[in-house]
Amino acid sequence: MNNDNLRFQVRQLSLDNDDLMLNETLFHNANGYLGVRSNFEEGYPDGYLSIRGQYINGFYDFAEMKQAEKLYGLVEEKQTMLNVADTQGIKLYINGEEFSMFDGEVVESSRTLDMGRGWSMREVLWRSPEKHEVRITVKRMASFHLLPLFTIEYEVESVNFDGELRLVSTHIGNVQNYFNPNDPRVAGETFQYILPVSAEFVGETSLLVSNTSKSGLQVASAVRHECSKAGQESRFIEDGTAIYEWKTELAPGEKATLVKYTVLSDSIRSASCRDEALKLMERVSAIGLNRLYEEQEKYLTEYWENCAVNIYGDDELSMAVYFNLYQLIQSVGKDAYSNIAAKGLSGEGYEGHYFWDTEMYMMPFFSLTNPEIAKSLIRYRHNILDQARDHARLMGHARGALYPWRTIMGKECSGYFPSGSAQYHINGDIAYAIITYYLLTKDTELMLECGAEILFETARLWLDAGHEHKGKFHIHNVTGPDEYTCLVNNNYYTNVLAQYHLQWASKFYHLLQEQDSGAFSKVIGKIGLTEAEIAAFREAAERMYLPYDEELDINPQDDSFLSKKKWDIAGTPKDKFPLLLHYHPLYLYRHQVCKQPDTVLAHFILEDAQKLSTIRNSFNYYEKITTHDSSLSTCIFSIMASKLGLHDKAYEYFGESSKLDLFNTHKNTKDGIHAANLGGTYMAIVYGFGGLRVKEQGLFIAPALPDLWEGYDFKIRFEDSLIQIVVRRGAFEVLLLKGTTKEIHIYGEKHTLKDRLQVELK
Amino acid sequence: MNNDNLRFQVRQLSLDNDDLMLNETLFHNANGYLGVRSNFEEGYPDGYLSIRGQYINGFYDFAEMKQAEKLYGLVEEKQTMLNVADTQGIKLYINGEEFSMFDGEVVESSRTLDMGRGWSMREVLWRSPEKHEVRITVKRMASFHLLPLFTIEYEVESVNFDGELRLVSTHIGNVQNYFNPNDPRVAGETFQYILPVSAEFVGETSLLVSNTSKSGLQVASAVRHECSKAGQESRFIEDGTAIYEWKTELAPGEKATLVKYTVLSDSIRSASCRDEALKLMERVSAIGLNRLYEEQEKYLTEYWENCAVNIYGDDELSMAVYFNLYQLIQSVGKDAYSNIAAKGLSGEGYEGHYFWDTEMYMMPFFSLTNPEIAKSLIRYRHNILDQARDHARLMGHARGALYPWRTIMGKECSGYFPSGSAQYHINGDIAYAIITYYLLTKDTELMLECGAEILFETARLWLDAGHEHKGKFHIHNVTGPDEYTCLVNNNYYTNVLAQYHLQWASKFYHLLQEQDSGAFSKVIGKIGLTEAEIAAFREAAERMYLPYDEELDINPQDDSFLSKKKWDIAGTPKDKFPLLLHYHPLYLYRHQVCKQPDTVLAHFILEDAQKLSTIRNSFNYYEKITTHDSSLSTCIFSIMASKLGLHDKAYEYFGESSKLDLFNTHKNTKDGIHAANLGGTYMAIVYGFGGLRVKEQGLFIAPALPDLWEGYDFKIRFEDSLIQIVVRRGAFEVLLLKGTTKEIHIYGEKHTLKDRLQVELK
């Protein structure tokens, strides 16, 4: 891999407010447990908007979500991810002149994200109003080695300055979430979710503890400073804020460095988060910054070693892909209390909620490259299974579980059920991801630990949600992934996925029964699953109604989709996109128009359910009526274009997907990265260009090489093996890097992979 | 008519809180402009709930209605009818002992509603803790002669008391709407909508002026007192409340009477409501109470003369019917600024909003008996046509008008659009009512003044809401009247009504064009209506798709209704009704279950659209899956049972409908009367038992007589005539009381009505 492409840099920083907020996201530091937006330590001038936030994955408060009209079962309380503290603040004074990017002269400036070493950096050569020059270098890291840790290394080098250097560092507990009364997509008013409990110094460490307003949770933040040279240090608490001040002298050519360690701890993971934070800070002190940098690089070296997708001959795209994969490891929760929020830990968009995005767009990456993390994501779903059961009851179902459409701690947070709770496919999505994980790992243990229980409980729901009509199993009044059409009957995506889900629930029943009757009986006993139910699963799957239009040879999105008016996308003014911001939902629902093409997605994940002509015709049909207003759309078109041999089209869609955040093409990356699309980019290469499929019959690959590339490679884990696929012009290689001999289907033909295989490129 | 049945009386008043609130509704006084709930003047003890309210029809404030999730076009502000003042308060002291129904001993008590004279009365024989006995008689009236006027005549007669009588009467401007944090159906928190501006005495009249918090409206209330004998009067303002106090001496056998006049005036109807209130009070003084009582009786004598439906041989039912008809004249707005709220002016349920109920359930009564009022209801709709145009734009339609589902001043107030704004049938309902009004009156003038413009603008909407598919005109993604199934394609009710609406839009175009080109050209010019559009109306009507199931020979409620699971009504526990309070809407939507049977309703209003077998089969089919959770359901079943010759069934449903409020069968009359059902009761007799239909071909009747009745009669206006139908066992008479000879279809055969017709009963 080309390590240059692991360094993303912006020079001559724009101070335009939108750019500032965008960079807060792009250069944020996160490790799946905590995330810190990349705000300037010294802040912006008054009047500038800034989303200044520091988050813990899965840490939430409850927030009121009143319904305009009260109907039974409508959710009136949501969870929201909290800004838990502000430990970013460091102000710099040279002879009393305060450093600001908006004052004096910024001679040079840059920001760097080093994805190989795991830190971000801001470098500024600043000339003060009094013409004193200093070079400021700020390096930030969210530690992968020690997840509760975030560090800032703040270095000041004098160019021509001789005098007093003063650094004032703040540790603030009394913070709020971002709000903007003028933006309907984020909170419109402020609310004090975090209620400070105590602020103290324990030795050199400042320690703030806060409670949440309603959820009964507690968070502690600890901060400790290390300064590089002698001077005058003071520590005090003022209005609940812990302040550390360091004064020293600086001569031209000389450097002074302040290291600020932040440790976060929360009551979800720790019985006493105050004590835990202190204990962790002691550990941090014992390790020291250099060791932490080394561990960070080590972690990432291994990460890239396992998962990197390398593109030869297109540095820009290559960097965009690395950027996306880097954001995935920054975003993913690594315990059973957290998952991957729609914006990772990079911002407050979607309030830190977890969606189906995880299972359908991000888990494939982890299942293929990092099964331990995939396992943890499954455990999270198991952890909230009880809430999913309650949710099913609320929705009218006497048995089974229905996962919430959006959630943090398991309760539904969707305020508008037609494009929220009505998306029953989430049950199938979770099942699909678990089945794929199993097919890749054959991890029976995890299935017995939690996978099977999820699979059975969610499968049960289909039986009650659907019903038999004229010999076929119908599922009525649900919403598919395409939110431009809601509350439909027999959504193709939902039905074909439910079919697969029900089939596999039955398969697992028999498979696990054979393998391990003890643990299995326990699961079956716990949920009272009967043979009769398994038979009903099978029968419903066999009779599943899948809408098909003979004349067009396509799968209609749902029963009535084809009888609707077609939306005139070409005739719609550009400024009316995304449509959801300009048209009433009812008007959208009345038309054939897709935010994202869920039938095409269904053809990707379950390609054997239809013949190729149907898949091709559907692709062509839905492409014309898809607006891609969802960031989950283009990657799927890219994959399916690859499958259909439309390589130029695949490449084009891939470009749109891969550059979305890094080039801010949707203009809202300031609110956070688009986590699903990150995984989508990966899928567009591995499933798309690489033609990978994971099925009961084994692995399938069918590589193609975009014209503009010299080649690409990726690695995947399969059972006990590590396999690399290296594609170059003309031919590709399949290398067994670790593990035992495997059968692999290449371009539809079975090959035995002992060591390496070289195959001509089709 | 039997005048005894015009006096509804309750003896030995229950002081149970629910009964108190129920009686506040049942004995309320209203006249279509103002309404006053029948609270005890002296109030209830602390801790009792009471909806103490005084309302003006069409007078509103805006209220925030936040959406749980923000989507384009969702309504975030509603209107709410306001409690504008409290002038009910009168406290009575005898030698310092305060009168209370909850203190001392209530020896006798009763409430009476005299629907012939137009007042309500409370009579109490009270023995004070000191054993003094007085007889208190309170008579209240909302004047039909002078709509802004409400009177209380408070008489105290001493039985054995000798001493000081003191009456303290309050006039309070600082009032709030009812709220109950424990009842999801009413406001959960209080809000100060009414902001007092001034409180003063002008001569003997107290005058309070208040502004609304957001809507920019003003209301004035004036109160004046007249006492029957000498004593000491004082008037003062305290904390914004105007207080009148009267002290006098009372000896055994002696009476003392206080008359309290309240006049309300509002800035919607008057440029200066303060001055208007004073001017009105002067007029009231000039007229005097006795004249007002005489005028009230005169008004009602004429009212009953025109509209009474008299039932012979069933006094209880007869009184229930009178009660319902009385509530209709109490509720109906008599100017273009107001309409009929779902709860009339009797309570705050549904916040004083106007629905389709008016056109489909209440207007038939007025069109048939009181066309001047029907005309005013049409003018109200014309008055809000501009807001209906705006609403259509918001919903995505470039042309035409879409009436709001619920409103006061014209803007949509529905917070949940799937069972709100999606009910596009409201356009057809309004059109249907206008067409019926025209068929009865041949009032071309009103059509030119406003009816035609409404008809054309609302017809236009169908062209954009629907579209042609395989040669048929489809209307997708709308909700029919049955709110247990939302967002469907080709709702039979909607489509068949739209067809009728489009046909008539075209007919009126030609009819008015022929009759009056001047005024007509103005209308056409104003809205830019073209011949091509009229042709498109006709074509859409011709091609209108009406769902029909050959096998069952019924009209399915919508395209997918019959493929849903049938709800097991018999198997549902009694305490789970109404279903909407116990099941998530999505669960309801997924089943064949009706809150009210909209296909059956469609068969009533447009019976010629289907053959009789289809109508009969549909009746039988939908009856089995209808819960009657809507108060708009049983009257329709009664009408259609009559049509189908199921007379026992018709009678049974009629009983449920007619007694709903008077016997509080839905247990929520405390929140207000069910205005639609009032009209439904009327329809069940006149359209049901009487078999009346109003069609382009003329009047149709087909009377039947319930077994338990000796007979019944009713009168209707038709063109220039007043016609009475008197049904007795064996035969019925049709009498031409006024006007010229008419053709009437009796049992399907044409008859000429010159003077009277006697026909054998079938």
CSV table of N, CA and C in Angstrom, one decimal, chain B residues 294-337:
chain,number,residue,atom,x,y,z
B,294,GLU,N,-89.4,36.1,24.8
B,294,GLU,CA,-90.4,35.9,23.8
B,294,GLU,C,-89.8,35.7,22.4
B,295,GLU,N,-88.8,36.5,22.1
B,295,GLU,CA,-88.1,36.3,20.8
B,295,GLU,C,-87.5,34.9,20.7
B,296,GLN,N,-86.9,34.5,21.8
B,296,GLN,CA,-86.3,33.2,21.8
B,296,GLN,C,-87.3,32.1,21.5
B,297,GLU,N,-88.5,32.2,22.1
B,297,GLU,CA,-89.5,31.2,21.9
B,297,GLU,C,-90.1,31.3,20.5
B,298,LYS,N,-90.2,32.5,20.0
B,298,LYS,CA,-90.7,32.7,18.6
B,298,LYS,C,-89.7,32.0,17.6
B,299,TYR,N,-88.4,32.3,17.9
B,299,TYR,CA,-87.4,31.7,16.9
B,299,TYR,C,-87.5,30.2,16.9
B,300,LEU,N,-87.7,29.6,18.1
B,300,LEU,CA,-87.7,28.2,18.2
B,300,LEU,C,-89.0,27.6,17.7
B,301,THR,N,-90.0,28.3,17.9
B,301,THR,CA,-91.3,27.8,17.4
B,301,THR,C,-91.2,27.6,15.9
B,302,GLU,N,-90.7,28.7,15.3
B,302,GLU,CA,-90.5,28.6,13.8
B,302,GLU,C,-89.5,27.5,13.4
B,303,TYR,N,-88.4,27.4,14.2
B,303,TYR,CA,-87.4,26.4,13.9
B,303,TYR,C,-88.1,25.0,13.9
B,304,TRP,N,-88.8,24.7,15.0
B,304,TRP,CA,-89.4,23.4,15.1
B,304,TRP,C,-90.5,23.2,14.1
B,305,GLU,N,-91.2,24.2,13.8
B,305,GLU,CA,-92.2,24.2,12.8
B,305,GLU,C,-91.6,23.7,11.4
B,306,ASN,N,-90.4,24.2,11.2
B,306,ASN,CA,-89.8,23.9,9.9
B,306,ASN,C,-89.1,22.5,9.9
B,307,CYS,N,-88.5,22.1,11.0
B,307,CYS,CA,-87.5,21.0,10.9
B,307,CYS,C,-87.9,19.8,11.8
B,308,ALA,N,-88.9,20.0,12.7
B,308,ALA,CA,-89.1,18.9,13.6
B,308,ALA,C,-89.4,17.6,12.9
B,309,VAL,N,-88.8,16.5,13.4
B,309,VAL,CA,-89.1,15.2,13.0
B,309,VAL,C,-89.9,14.6,14.2
B,310,ASN,N,-91.1,14.3,14.0
B,310,ASN,CA,-91.9,13.8,15.1
B,310,ASN,C,-92.2,12.3,15.0
B,311,ILE,N,-91.9,11.7,16.1
B,311,ILE,CA,-92.1,10.3,16.2
B,311,ILE,C,-93.3,10.0,17.1
B,312,TYR,N,-94.2,9.2,16.6
B,312,TYR,CA,-95.4,8.9,17.4
B,312,TYR,C,-95.2,7.6,18.1
B,313,GLY,N,-95.5,7.6,19.5
B,313,GLY,CA,-95.5,6.4,20.2
B,313,GLY,C,-94.2,5.9,20.8
B,314,ASP,N,-93.2,6.8,20.8
B,314,ASP,CA,-91.9,6.5,21.5
B,314,ASP,C,-91.3,7.8,22.0
B,315,ASP,N,-91.8,8.1,23.2
B,315,ASP,CA,-91.4,9.4,23.8
B,315,ASP,C,-89.9,9.5,24.0
B,316,GLU,N,-89.3,8.4,24.5
B,316,GLU,CA,-87.9,8.5,24.8
B,316,GLU,C,-87.1,8.8,23.5
B,317,LEU,N,-87.3,8.1,22.5
B,317,LEU,CA,-86.6,8.3,21.2
B,317,LEU,C,-87.0,9.7,20.6
B,318,SER,N,-88.2,10.0,20.8
B,318,SER,CA,-88.7,11.3,20.3
B,318,SER,C,-87.9,12.4,20.9
B,319,MET,N,-87.7,12.3,22.3
B,319,MET,CA,-87.0,13.4,22.9
B,319,MET,C,-85.5,13.4,22.5
B,320,ALA,N,-85.0,12.2,22.3
B,320,ALA,CA,-83.6,12.1,21.9
B,320,ALA,C,-83.4,12.8,20.5
B,321,VAL,N,-84.4,12.6,19.6
B,321,VAL,CA,-84.3,13.2,18.3
B,321,VAL,C,-84.4,14.7,18.5
B,322,TYR,N,-85.3,15.2,19.3
B,322,TYR,CA,-85.4,16.6,19.5
B,322,TYR,C,-84.1,17.2,20.0
B,323,PHE,N,-83.6,16.5,21.0
B,323,PHE,CA,-82.4,16.9,21.6
B,323,PHE,C,-81.3,17.1,20.5
B,324,ASN,N,-81.2,16.1,19.7
B,324,ASN,CA,-80.2,16.2,18.6
B,324,ASN,C,-80.4,17.4,17.7
B,325,LEU,N,-81.7,17.6,17.3
B,325,LEU,CA,-82.0,18.7,16.4
B,325,LEU,C,-81.7,20.0,17.1
B,326,TYR,N,-82.0,20.1,18.4
B,326,TYR,CA,-81.8,21.3,19.1
B,326,TYR,C,-80.3,21.6,19.2
B,327,GLN,N,-79.5,20.6,19.4
B,327,GLN,CA,-78.0,20.8,19.4
B,327,GLN,C,-77.5,21.3,18.1
B,328,LEU,N,-78.2,20.9,17.0
B,328,LEU,CA,-77.7,21.4,15.7
B,328,LEU,C,-77.9,22.9,15.5
B,329,ILE,N,-79.1,23.4,16.0
B,329,ILE,CA,-79.3,24.8,15.8
B,329,ILE,C,-78.5,25.6,16.8
B,330,GLN,N,-78.2,24.9,18.0
B,330,GLN,CA,-77.2,25.6,18.9
B,330,GLN,C,-75.8,25.7,18.4
B,331,SER,N,-75.5,24.7,17.5
B,331,SER,CA,-74.1,24.6,17.1
B,331,SER,C,-73.7,25.3,15.8
B,332,VAL,N,-74.7,25.5,15.0
B,332,VAL,CA,-74.3,25.9,13.6
B,332,VAL,C,-74.0,27.4,13.5
B,333,GLY,N,-72.8,27.7,13.0
B,333,GLY,CA,-72.4,29.1,12.7
B,333,GLY,C,-73.3,29.7,11.7
B,334,LYS,N,-73.7,31.0,11.9
B,334,LYS,CA,-74.6,31.6,11.0
B,334,LYS,C,-74.0,32.8,10.2
B,335,ASP,N,-72.7,32.8,10.1
B,335,ASP,CA,-72.0,33.8,9.3
B,335,ASP,C,-70.9,33.1,8.5
B,336,ALA,N,-70.2,33.8,7.6
B,336,ALA,CA,-69.2,33.2,6.8
B,336,ALA,C,-67.9,33.0,7.5
B,337,TYR,N,-67.8,33.4,8.8
B,337,TYR,CA,-66.6,33.2,9.6
B,337,TYR,C,-66.6,31.9,10.4
